[in-house]
Amino acid sequence: MSIGLLLLACFVPIQPSGSDVVGGLWSPPEEEADVADTDLGPPPDTHPPAPEEPPPPRVLLNEVMSKNTSAWQVEGALPDWIELYNADAVAVELNDLTVTDKSGRVWMGGEGTLEPGARLVIFADAGEGPTHAPFSLDADGDELTVAWQGTASDRLALGALDADVAWARHPDGGTWAPTIDTTPDAPNGDTPSASLDRSDTVFQLDTLTHVEIALDADDEASLRANRLSWVEGGVTIEGIAYPSVGVRLKAYVGSSRTLDQKCGFKVDLNRYEDREWRGIEGLTLNNMVQDPSYVNEHLSYLLYRAVGVPAPRVGYARVSVNGEDFGLYLLVESIDDRFLDRWYGDSSGALYEGAYGVDLFAGYENSFDYDEGPDSADRSDLTAVIAVLDGASDDAGITALEELVDMDELLTNMAVEALILHWDGYTTRNNYRLYHDPRTGRFQIIPWGTDQTFTSLYYYPWSAYGRLFTFCLANEACAARYDAKLVEVSYVMESLALADEADTLHTWLLPEINSDPRREFGYSTHMGYYAATLNTIAGWPAAVRALVDDR
């Protein structure tokens, strides 16, 4: 080989493995060779990150009351409170905890531990001591933060609520909701209260309210001399003391008793000072001396309310006077401005009370007691109704009356009286209120005094003395409307399972009945009346329908 060919051969490129050859010449690959297997990456980190801090224990705000007026009394005071709940599985040292309000003031935990599932109540009263926060809560809105070793474990922005309504988690550690079923230092239950009307906590059928009345010697002498006179006494309700209240005995006839007997009471909480207890301004304490069954009033008002007639709620109370046990009483909702607001949304109308024999007759307008309203001297609204009743009970008269009186409510009311055998109500011109509803300009009847019900042997659904009722029954079309109401209410009565309601209530009350030192009848009398009530519930609704069919 010549030297020239040898040199040419030395310059022929060597084709790399896997490359493409184009026209006999080597072409570089379209992609670079994979060097990942030989890439060692960045050098190792010689300063690894610090391990993450563990989360704070789950110490939660569990129940908060920002306006306690009568929900819970502690050592004679009514403090707001903050309840903490340990939702974690480990105990927490209290000195690791703080609670801060929106002002930045801080409660600092002290000695001890908060065990898993345990609660701690802190009084938000700007007081001193390990369980007192150095701040009070703002009822119009506040912010709370609970922290463990400076790290927040829970927060709550408090919205404004009515007095005695709390924010609480349901169940403990669960979802926030407002409630009137407050349970400081106790489990919150699975669900909040269905109602936020704090007066609902007064009228319970499974809890006795303890009422202690205090009267001095002069007060007792005044009540003996005039049982309907008001005296300035004191009352303690569920441990909350009101030192200056109005007290008088209750009832005109029938259930009227002296202070040496089992008398009924009226207590006016704000007669001398503006105040209330759980949303009510006074107590009506019925002695039940005319209701040996002890359940009739509750069952009666339950039916009234079920058909839309405004009627009071009830609960039960144990009453003492100057430390002496007076026994079991019915705690009846007073018919006052609070009652009117609940039912009508407007308490500015005139409220009249019809005592025994008082009815709508010309010249007798002032026989009605004036309980609420704008001007007690003006009875022109009653006079207008009387003028219609003094006329003919023809269709024109019924039309004129219906412009002044809610006839549907009247007839429903009268139908309930018939079904519960309420011979002592408006049927006989007794135990009723007339409210002039400012929203409609018409009167409605509010029932009262249902202690003597369910047991009359002489009641007839068309027995009537009340002028409004007799005026209707004298008109064929209006009487037919009443008959239809009788049938309608009879079916509602059967649907309420009143016998089961009575049985549950009676079982709970029986020990209180037997231990009542001032009861006026023995066990056999009580059981006889109770059995009569159950018989009426079982058979009377169908019997009324049969009477309507026979007319």
Coordinates of C-alpha atoms in Angstrom, one line a residue:
M1 CA 0.0 0.0 0.0
S2 CA 1.2 3.4 -0.9
I3 CA 1.8 6.0 1.8
G4 CA -1.2 8.1 0.5
L5 CA -3.6 5.3 0.9
L6 CA -2.3 4.5 4.3
L7 CA -2.9 8.1 5.5
L8 CA -6.5 8.1 4.1
A9 CA -7.3 4.9 5.9
C10 CA -6.1 6.5 9.1
F11 CA -8.7 9.3 8.8
V12 CA -11.8 7.1 8.2
P13 CA -14.1 7.7 11.2
I14 CA -15.0 4.7 13.4
Q15 CA -18.8 4.3 13.4
P16 CA -20.1 4.2 16.9
S17 CA -22.2 1.2 17.9
G18 CA -25.9 1.8 17.3
S19 CA -25.4 5.0 15.1
D20 CA -27.1 5.6 11.8
V21 CA -25.2 5.5 8.5
V22 CA -26.4 7.9 5.8
G23 CA -24.9 7.5 2.3
G24 CA -22.1 5.4 3.8
L25 CA -21.3 8.3 6.3
W26 CA -21.9 8.4 10.0
S27 CA -24.6 10.6 11.4
P28 CA -24.8 11.5 15.1
P29 CA -27.7 10.1 17.1
E30 CA -30.8 12.4 17.4
E31 CA -30.7 12.1 21.2
E32 CA -27.9 12.1 23.6
A33 CA -26.9 8.8 25.1
D34 CA -28.5 8.0 28.5
V35 CA -26.1 8.8 31.2
A36 CA -28.4 8.4 34.1
D37 CA -26.7 5.2 35.2
T38 CA -23.5 7.1 35.5
D39 CA -24.9 10.3 37.0
L40 CA -24.1 10.3 40.8
G41 CA -26.4 13.4 41.5
P42 CA -25.7 16.1 44.1
P43 CA -23.5 15.3 47.1
P44 CA -25.3 14.0 50.2
D45 CA -26.8 16.6 52.6
T46 CA -24.6 16.8 55.6
H47 CA -27.3 18.9 57.5
P48 CA -30.7 17.0 57.4
P49 CA -33.9 18.9 58.5
A50 CA -34.9 18.8 62.2
P51 CA -37.8 16.3 62.9
E52 CA -41.3 17.9 62.9
E53 CA -42.7 19.0 66.2
P54 CA -45.6 16.7 67.4
P55 CA -49.1 18.3 67.2
P56 CA -50.5 19.8 70.4
P57 CA -52.8 17.5 72.4
R58 CA -56.5 17.9 71.4
V59 CA -57.6 20.1 74.3
L60 CA -60.8 21.7 73.0
L61 CA -63.3 24.4 73.9
N62 CA -66.4 22.3 74.6
E63 CA -69.1 24.6 76.1
V64 CA -69.1 28.3 76.5
M65 CA -71.7 30.5 78.3
S66 CA -71.3 34.2 77.7
K67 CA -74.5 35.5 79.5
N68 CA -75.5 33.4 82.5
T69 CA -78.5 35.0 84.3
S70 CA -80.1 31.8 85.7
A71 CA -78.7 28.8 84.0
W72 CA -76.1 27.8 86.7
Q73 CA -75.4 29.2 90.1
V74 CA -72.0 28.6 91.8
E75 CA -71.3 29.7 95.3
G76 CA -74.1 32.3 95.2
A77 CA -72.9 33.8 91.9
L78 CA -73.9 33.4 88.2
P79 CA -70.6 33.4 86.4
D80 CA -70.1 32.9 82.7
W81 CA -68.0 29.8 82.0
I82 CA -65.6 28.1 79.6
E83 CA -65.5 24.3 79.6
L84 CA -62.3 22.6 78.3
Y85 CA -62.4 19.0 77.1
N86 CA -59.4 16.6 76.6
A87 CA -60.3 14.8 73.4
D88 CA -56.8 13.3 73.3
A89 CA -55.6 9.9 74.5
V90 CA -52.9 11.3 76.8
A91 CA -53.2 13.3 80.0
V92 CA -52.2 17.0 79.7
E93 CA -50.5 19.1 82.4
L94 CA -52.6 22.1 83.2
N95 CA -49.6 24.4 83.5
D96 CA -49.0 23.8 79.8
L97 CA -52.5 25.3 78.9
T98 CA -53.6 28.8 78.4
V99 CA -57.0 30.4 77.3
T100 CA -57.0 33.8 75.7
D101 CA -60.0 36.1 74.9
K102 CA -60.2 38.8 72.2
S103 CA -58.6 41.4 74.5
G104 CA -55.5 39.3 74.8
R105 CA -55.9 38.6 78.5
V106 CA -54.8 35.1 79.4
W107 CA -55.9 32.4 81.8
M108 CA -52.9 30.2 82.7
G109 CA -53.4 26.7 84.0
G110 CA -52.1 25.7 87.4
E111 CA -51.3 22.5 89.1
G112 CA -52.7 19.1 88.1
T113 CA -53.6 17.3 84.9
L114 CA -56.5 17.0 82.6
E115 CA -57.0 13.3 82.0
P116 CA -58.3 11.9 78.6
G117 CA -62.0 12.5 78.3
A118 CA -62.0 14.8 81.3
R119 CA -63.5 18.4 81.5
L120 CA -62.4 21.5 83.3
V121 CA -64.7 24.5 83.9
I122 CA -63.1 27.9 84.0
F123 CA -65.2 30.7 85.3
A124 CA -65.0 33.8 83.1
D125 CA -65.7 36.3 85.8
A126 CA -62.5 38.3 86.2
G127 CA -62.1 36.6 89.5
E128 CA -59.1 35.1 91.4
G129 CA -58.0 31.5 91.8
P130 CA -56.9 28.7 89.5
T131 CA -60.3 28.1 87.9
H132 CA -61.1 31.8 87.4
A133 CA -60.2 33.6 84.2
P134 CA -58.9 37.2 84.5
F135 CA -61.6 38.3 82.0
S136 CA -65.4 38.2 81.5
L137 CA -66.9 37.2 78.2
D138 CA -68.5 39.7 75.9
A139 CA -72.1 38.6 75.3
D140 CA -72.2 40.5 72.0
G141 CA -69.3 38.5 70.6
D142 CA -65.9 37.3 71.7
E143 CA -63.0 35.1 70.6
L144 CA -61.3 32.4 72.5
T145 CA -58.1 30.5 71.9
V146 CA -56.9 27.5 74.0
A147 CA -53.2 26.7 73.6
W148 CA -50.8 24.1 74.7
Q149 CA -47.2 25.3 75.3
G150 CA -48.0 28.3 73.2
T151 CA -49.4 26.4 70.2
A152 CA -53.1 26.8 69.5
S153 CA -55.1 23.6 69.9
D154 CA -58.6 25.1 69.4
R155 CA -60.3 28.5 68.6
L156 CA -63.9 29.7 68.8
A157 CA -65.4 33.0 67.5
L158 CA -68.5 33.5 69.7
G159 CA -71.6 35.0 68.2
A160 CA -74.2 36.8 70.3
L161 CA -76.8 34.6 72.0
D162 CA -79.7 35.3 74.3
A163 CA -79.2 35.0 78.1
D164 CA -78.7 31.4 79.4
V165 CA -78.0 30.0 75.9
A166 CA -74.6 28.4 75.4
W167 CA -72.4 27.4 72.5
A168 CA -71.6 23.7 72.9
R169 CA -70.1 20.7 71.0
H170 CA -72.4 17.8 70.5
P171 CA -71.3 15.2 71.5
D172 CA -68.3 16.3 73.5
G173 CA -65.6 17.3 71.1
G174 CA -68.1 17.3 68.2
T175 CA -70.0 19.9 66.2
W176 CA -70.7 23.4 67.6
A177 CA -74.4 24.5 68.1
P178 CA -76.3 26.8 70.4
T179 CA -78.3 25.1 73.2
I180 CA -80.3 25.8 76.3
D181 CA -79.5 22.3 77.7
T182 CA -76.4 23.5 79.3
T183 CA -74.2 20.9 81.1
P184 CA -71.2 22.5 82.7
D185 CA -68.7 19.9 83.9
A186 CA -70.9 17.1 82.5
P187 CA -71.4 15.4 79.1
N188 CA -73.1 17.6 76.5
G189 CA -75.2 14.8 75.0
D190 CA -75.5 13.8 71.4
T191 CA -77.7 16.7 70.1
P192 CA -78.4 20.3 71.1
S193 CA -81.7 21.4 72.4
A194 CA -84.5 21.5 69.8
S195 CA -85.5 25.0 71.1
L196 CA -83.6 28.1 72.1
D197 CA -86.4 29.4 74.2
R198 CA -84.9 29.2 77.6
S199 CA -88.3 29.2 79.3
D200 CA -88.6 25.6 77.9
T201 CA -86.2 24.6 80.6
V202 CA -88.8 25.7 83.2
F203 CA -91.7 23.6 81.9
Q204 CA -90.3 20.1 82.0
L205 CA -92.2 16.9 82.7
D206 CA -89.3 14.8 84.2
T207 CA -87.7 17.3 86.5
L208 CA -89.0 19.0 89.6
T209 CA -88.4 22.7 90.1
H210 CA -87.6 23.5 93.8
V211 CA -89.2 26.7 95.0
E212 CA -88.6 28.0 98.5
I213 CA -90.8 30.9 99.6
A214 CA -89.8 33.2 102.5
L215 CA -92.3 35.2 104.4
D216 CA -91.9 37.2 107.6
A217 CA -94.5 37.3 110.3
D218 CA -96.1 40.5 108.9
D219 CA -96.4 38.9 105.5
E220 CA -98.1 35.9 106.9
A221 CA -100.5 38.0 108.8
S222 CA -101.4 40.0 105.7
L223 CA -102.0 36.9 103.6
R224 CA -104.2 35.5 106.3
A225 CA -106.2 38.7 106.5
N226 CA -106.4 39.1 102.7
R227 CA -105.2 36.2 100.7
L228 CA -105.2 38.1 97.4
S229 CA -103.1 41.0 98.7
W230 CA -99.5 41.2 97.5
V231 CA -96.8 41.1 100.1
E232 CA -93.0 41.6 99.7
G233 CA -91.4 38.3 100.4
G234 CA -88.5 36.3 99.0
V235 CA -88.1 33.2 96.8
T236 CA -85.3 30.9 95.9
I237 CA -85.7 28.9 92.7
E238 CA -83.3 26.1 92.0
G239 CA -80.8 27.6 94.4
I240 CA -81.0 31.2 92.9
A241 CA -82.3 33.6 95.5
Y242 CA -84.5 36.6 94.8
P243 CA -84.8 38.6 98.0
S244 CA -87.6 41.0 97.1
V245 CA -90.6 39.6 95.1
G246 CA -94.3 39.9 95.2
V247 CA -96.2 36.9 96.8
R248 CA -99.9 36.3 97.1
L249 CA -102.2 33.3 97.5
K250 CA -104.0 32.1 94.4
A251 CA -107.6 31.4 93.4
Y252 CA -111.0 33.0 94.2
V253 CA -113.2 29.9 94.9
G254 CA -113.0 26.2 94.4
S255 CA -109.2 25.6 94.9
S256 CA -108.8 28.5 97.3
R257 CA -107.0 27.6 100.5
T258 CA -105.5 29.4 103.4
L259 CA -101.8 29.6 104.3
D260 CA -102.4 26.9 106.9
Q261 CA -103.7 24.6 104.2
K262 CA -102.3 23.6 100.8
C263 CA -102.7 27.1 99.2
G264 CA -101.8 28.0 95.7
F265 CA -99.3 30.8 95.1
K266 CA -98.5 33.6 92.6
V267 CA -94.9 34.9 92.7
D268 CA -94.1 38.1 90.8
L269 CA -90.4 38.3 90.3
N270 CA -90.2 41.8 89.0
R271 CA -92.9 43.5 91.1
Y272 CA -90.2 45.5 92.9
E273 CA -87.2 45.0 90.6
D274 CA -86.9 44.4 86.9
R275 CA -85.7 40.7 86.6
E276 CA -86.6 37.3 85.5
W277 CA -85.7 33.6 85.9
R278 CA -85.0 31.6 82.7
G279 CA -87.1 33.9 80.6
I280 CA -90.2 34.1 82.9
E281 CA -91.3 37.0 85.1
G282 CA -93.4 35.1 87.6
L283 CA -94.5 31.7 88.9
T284 CA -98.1 30.4 89.0
L285 CA -98.1 27.5 91.5
N286 CA -101.4 25.4 91.4
N287 CA -102.1 23.3 94.4
M288 CA -104.0 20.6 92.4
V289 CA -106.6 20.1 95.2
Q290 CA -109.3 19.9 92.6
D291 CA -107.3 17.5 90.3
P292 CA -106.7 14.3 92.3
S293 CA -105.3 12.7 89.1
Y294 CA -102.4 15.2 89.1
V295 CA -102.2 14.9 85.3
N296 CA -105.4 16.5 83.9
E297 CA -104.1 20.0 83.5
H298 CA -101.1 18.9 81.5
L299 CA -103.2 16.6 79.2
S300 CA -105.7 19.4 78.6
Y301 CA -103.3 22.1 77.6
L302 CA -101.4 19.6 75.5
L303 CA -104.5 19.0 73.4
Y304 CA -105.3 22.8 73.2
R305 CA -101.8 23.5 71.9
A306 CA -101.9 20.5 69.4
V307 CA -104.9 22.1 67.7
G308 CA -103.4 25.6 67.6
V309 CA -105.2 27.2 70.6
P310 CA -102.9 29.3 72.7
A311 CA -102.5 27.5 76.0
P312 CA -99.9 27.5 78.8
R313 CA -97.1 25.0 79.3
V314 CA -96.7 23.2 82.6
G315 CA -94.1 21.6 84.8
Y316 CA -94.1 20.4 88.4
A317 CA -92.5 21.9 91.5
R318 CA -91.8 21.0 95.1
V319 CA -92.7 24.1 97.2
S320 CA -91.7 25.0 100.7
V321 CA -92.6 28.1 102.8
N322 CA -90.1 29.2 105.5
G323 CA -88.5 25.8 105.4
E324 CA -91.8 23.8 105.7
D325 CA -92.6 21.4 102.9
F326 CA -95.9 22.3 101.3
G327 CA -95.7 19.4 98.8
L328 CA -96.2 18.9 95.1
Y329 CA -97.5 21.7 92.9
L330 CA -98.2 22.3 89.2
L331 CA -96.0 25.1 87.8
V332 CA -98.2 26.7 85.1
E333 CA -97.0 29.2 82.6
S334 CA -98.5 32.6 83.4
I335 CA -100.5 34.3 80.8
D336 CA -98.6 37.6 80.5
D337 CA -96.7 39.6 78.0
R338 CA -94.1 36.8 77.6
F339 CA -96.8 34.3 76.8
L340 CA -98.4 36.7 74.3
D341 CA -95.1 37.3 72.6
R342 CA -94.6 33.6 72.2
W343 CA -98.0 32.9 70.7
Y344 CA -98.8 36.1 68.8
G345 CA -95.5 37.8 68.3
D346 CA -97.0 41.0 69.6
S347 CA -98.0 41.6 73.3
S348 CA -99.3 45.2 72.8
G349 CA -103.0 44.2 72.6
A350 CA -105.5 44.3 75.5
L351 CA -105.7 41.1 77.6
Y352 CA -108.8 40.7 79.7
E353 CA -109.4 38.0 82.4
G354 CA -112.9 36.6 82.8
A355 CA -113.4 35.4 86.4
Y356 CA -116.4 33.3 87.4
G357 CA -119.7 34.6 85.9
V358 CA -118.0 37.4 83.9
D359 CA -119.2 37.6 80.3
L360 CA -119.9 40.0 77.4
F361 CA -122.9 41.9 78.6
A362 CA -123.7 45.6 78.1
G363 CA -122.6 47.6 81.1
Y364 CA -120.3 44.8 82.5
E365 CA -117.2 45.7 80.5
N366 CA -115.4 46.8 83.7
S367 CA -116.1 43.4 85.3
F368 CA -113.2 42.0 83.3
D369 CA -109.8 42.3 85.0
Y370 CA -107.4 44.1 82.7
D371 CA -104.1 42.2 82.7
E372 CA -102.1 43.6 79.9
G373 CA -102.4 46.4 77.3
P374 CA -102.1 50.0 76.4
D375 CA -105.0 51.7 78.3
S376 CA -107.0 50.0 80.9
A377 CA -109.7 52.7 80.9
D378 CA -110.7 52.0 77.3
R379 CA -113.0 49.1 77.0
S380 CA -114.5 50.1 73.6
D381 CA -113.2 46.9 72.0
L382 CA -115.4 44.9 74.4
T383 CA -118.4 47.2 73.8
A384 CA -118.2 46.6 70.1
V385 CA -118.4 42.8 70.5
I386 CA -121.3 43.2 73.0
A387 CA -123.2 45.3 70.5
V388 CA -123.1 42.4 67.9
L389 CA -124.1 39.8 70.5
D390 CA -127.1 42.0 71.5
G391 CA -128.3 41.7 67.9
A392 CA -129.7 38.8 65.8
S393 CA -127.7 35.6 65.4
D394 CA -128.5 35.5 61.7
D395 CA -125.9 35.1 59.0
A396 CA -125.3 38.9 59.0
G397 CA -124.8 38.8 62.7
I398 CA -122.3 35.9 62.4
T399 CA -120.4 37.8 59.7
A400 CA -120.3 40.9 61.9
L401 CA -119.0 38.9 64.8
E402 CA -116.4 37.2 62.7
E403 CA -114.9 40.6 62.0
L404 CA -114.3 41.1 65.7
V405 CA -113.7 37.6 67.0
D406 CA -111.6 34.8 65.5
M407 CA -114.5 32.4 65.1
D408 CA -112.3 29.4 64.0
E409 CA -110.2 29.7 67.1
L410 CA -113.3 30.1 69.3
L411 CA -115.0 27.0 67.9
T412 CA -111.8 25.0 68.2
N413 CA -111.5 26.1 71.7
M414 CA -115.1 25.1 72.5
A415 CA -114.5 21.7 70.8
V416 CA -111.5 21.0 73.1
E417 CA -113.7 21.9 76.1
A418 CA -116.2 19.3 75.0
L419 CA -113.6 16.6 74.4
I420 CA -111.8 17.1 77.8
L421 CA -115.1 17.6 79.6
H422 CA -114.1 21.1 80.8
W423 CA -117.3 22.1 82.4
D424 CA -115.6 25.0 84.3
G425 CA -114.3 26.9 81.3
Y426 CA -115.8 29.5 79.0
T427 CA -118.8 27.1 78.6
T428 CA -119.8 28.2 82.1
R429 CA -118.4 31.7 81.9
N430 CA -115.3 31.0 83.9
N431 CA -111.5 30.5 83.6
Y432 CA -110.6 32.2 80.3
R433 CA -108.8 35.2 78.9
L434 CA -109.7 37.4 76.0
Y435 CA -106.8 38.8 73.9
H436 CA -107.4 41.5 71.4
D437 CA -104.8 40.5 68.8
P438 CA -103.3 43.7 67.4
R439 CA -102.2 41.9 64.2
T440 CA -105.7 41.0 63.2
G441 CA -107.9 43.3 65.3
R442 CA -109.9 40.2 66.5
F443 CA -110.3 38.6 69.9
Q444 CA -109.2 35.1 70.8
I445 CA -110.0 33.1 73.8
I446 CA -107.2 31.7 75.9
P447 CA -108.2 28.7 78.2
W448 CA -107.3 28.5 81.9
G449 CA -108.2 26.4 85.0
T450 CA -108.4 22.9 83.5
D451 CA -108.0 21.0 86.8
Q452 CA -111.6 19.7 86.8
T453 CA -111.5 17.9 83.4
F454 CA -111.9 14.4 82.0
T455 CA -114.2 13.2 84.8
S456 CA -117.6 15.0 84.5
L457 CA -120.6 12.7 84.1
Y458 CA -123.0 15.4 83.1
Y459 CA -121.2 17.3 80.3
Y460 CA -122.9 17.7 76.9
P461 CA -120.9 19.1 73.9
W462 CA -123.7 21.6 73.2
S463 CA -124.1 22.7 76.8
A464 CA -123.2 26.4 76.7
Y465 CA -123.6 29.7 78.7
G466 CA -120.8 31.8 77.2
R467 CA -122.4 34.4 75.0
L468 CA -120.0 34.0 72.1
F469 CA -120.7 30.3 72.0
T470 CA -124.4 30.5 72.4
F471 CA -124.6 33.1 69.7
C472 CA -122.9 30.7 67.3
L473 CA -125.1 27.7 68.3
A474 CA -128.2 29.7 67.5
N475 CA -127.1 29.9 63.9
E476 CA -127.5 26.7 61.8
A477 CA -124.4 27.3 59.7
C478 CA -122.2 28.3 62.6
A479 CA -123.4 25.3 64.6
A480 CA -122.5 23.0 61.7
R481 CA -119.0 24.5 61.8
Y482 CA -118.8 23.7 65.5
D483 CA -119.9 20.1 64.8
A484 CA -117.2 19.7 62.2
K485 CA -114.6 21.0 64.8
L486 CA -115.8 18.4 67.3
V487 CA -115.1 15.6 64.9
E488 CA -111.7 17.1 63.8
V489 CA -110.5 17.6 67.4
S490 CA -111.7 14.1 68.4
Y491 CA -109.3 12.6 65.9
V492 CA -106.5 14.8 67.1
M493 CA -107.1 13.7 70.6
E494 CA -106.9 10.1 69.7
S495 CA -103.7 10.7 67.7
L496 CA -101.8 12.2 70.7
A497 CA -101.7 8.9 72.7
L498 CA -102.7 10.8 75.8
A499 CA -103.0 7.5 77.9
D500 CA -99.3 6.8 77.3
E501 CA -98.5 10.4 78.2
A502 CA -100.5 10.1 81.4
D503 CA -98.9 6.8 82.3
T504 CA -95.3 8.0 81.9
L505 CA -96.1 11.2 83.9
H506 CA -98.0 9.3 86.6
T507 CA -95.2 6.8 87.2
W508 CA -92.7 9.6 87.6
L509 CA -95.0 11.6 89.9
L510 CA -96.3 8.8 92.2
P511 CA -93.4 9.1 94.8
E512 CA -94.0 12.8 95.0
I513 CA -97.7 12.4 95.4
N514 CA -97.3 9.8 98.2
S515 CA -94.8 12.1 100.1
D516 CA -96.9 15.3 99.8
P517 CA -97.6 16.3 103.4
R518 CA -100.6 18.5 102.5
R519 CA -102.4 16.4 100.0
E520 CA -106.2 16.3 100.6
F521 CA -107.0 12.8 99.4
G522 CA -105.6 9.3 99.8
Y523 CA -104.2 6.9 97.4
S524 CA -107.5 5.2 96.5
T525 CA -109.1 8.5 95.7
H526 CA -106.2 9.5 93.5
M527 CA -106.2 6.2 91.6
G528 CA -110.0 6.4 91.1
Y529 CA -109.7 9.8 89.5
Y530 CA -106.8 8.7 87.4
A531 CA -108.7 5.7 86.1
A532 CA -111.6 8.0 85.2
T533 CA -109.2 10.1 83.2
L534 CA -107.9 7.1 81.3
N535 CA -111.5 5.9 80.6
T536 CA -112.5 9.3 79.1
I537 CA -109.4 9.3 76.9
A538 CA -110.2 5.8 75.7
G539 CA -113.9 6.2 74.9
W540 CA -115.1 9.8 74.8
P541 CA -113.7 10.9 71.4
A542 CA -115.6 8.2 69.6
A543 CA -118.7 8.8 71.7
V544 CA -118.6 12.5 70.7
R545 CA -118.5 11.6 67.0
A546 CA -121.5 9.3 67.5
L547 CA -123.4 12.2 69.1
V548 CA -122.6 14.4 66.2
D549 CA -123.9 11.8 63.8
D550 CA -127.1 11.6 65.7
R551 CA -127.8 15.3 65.5

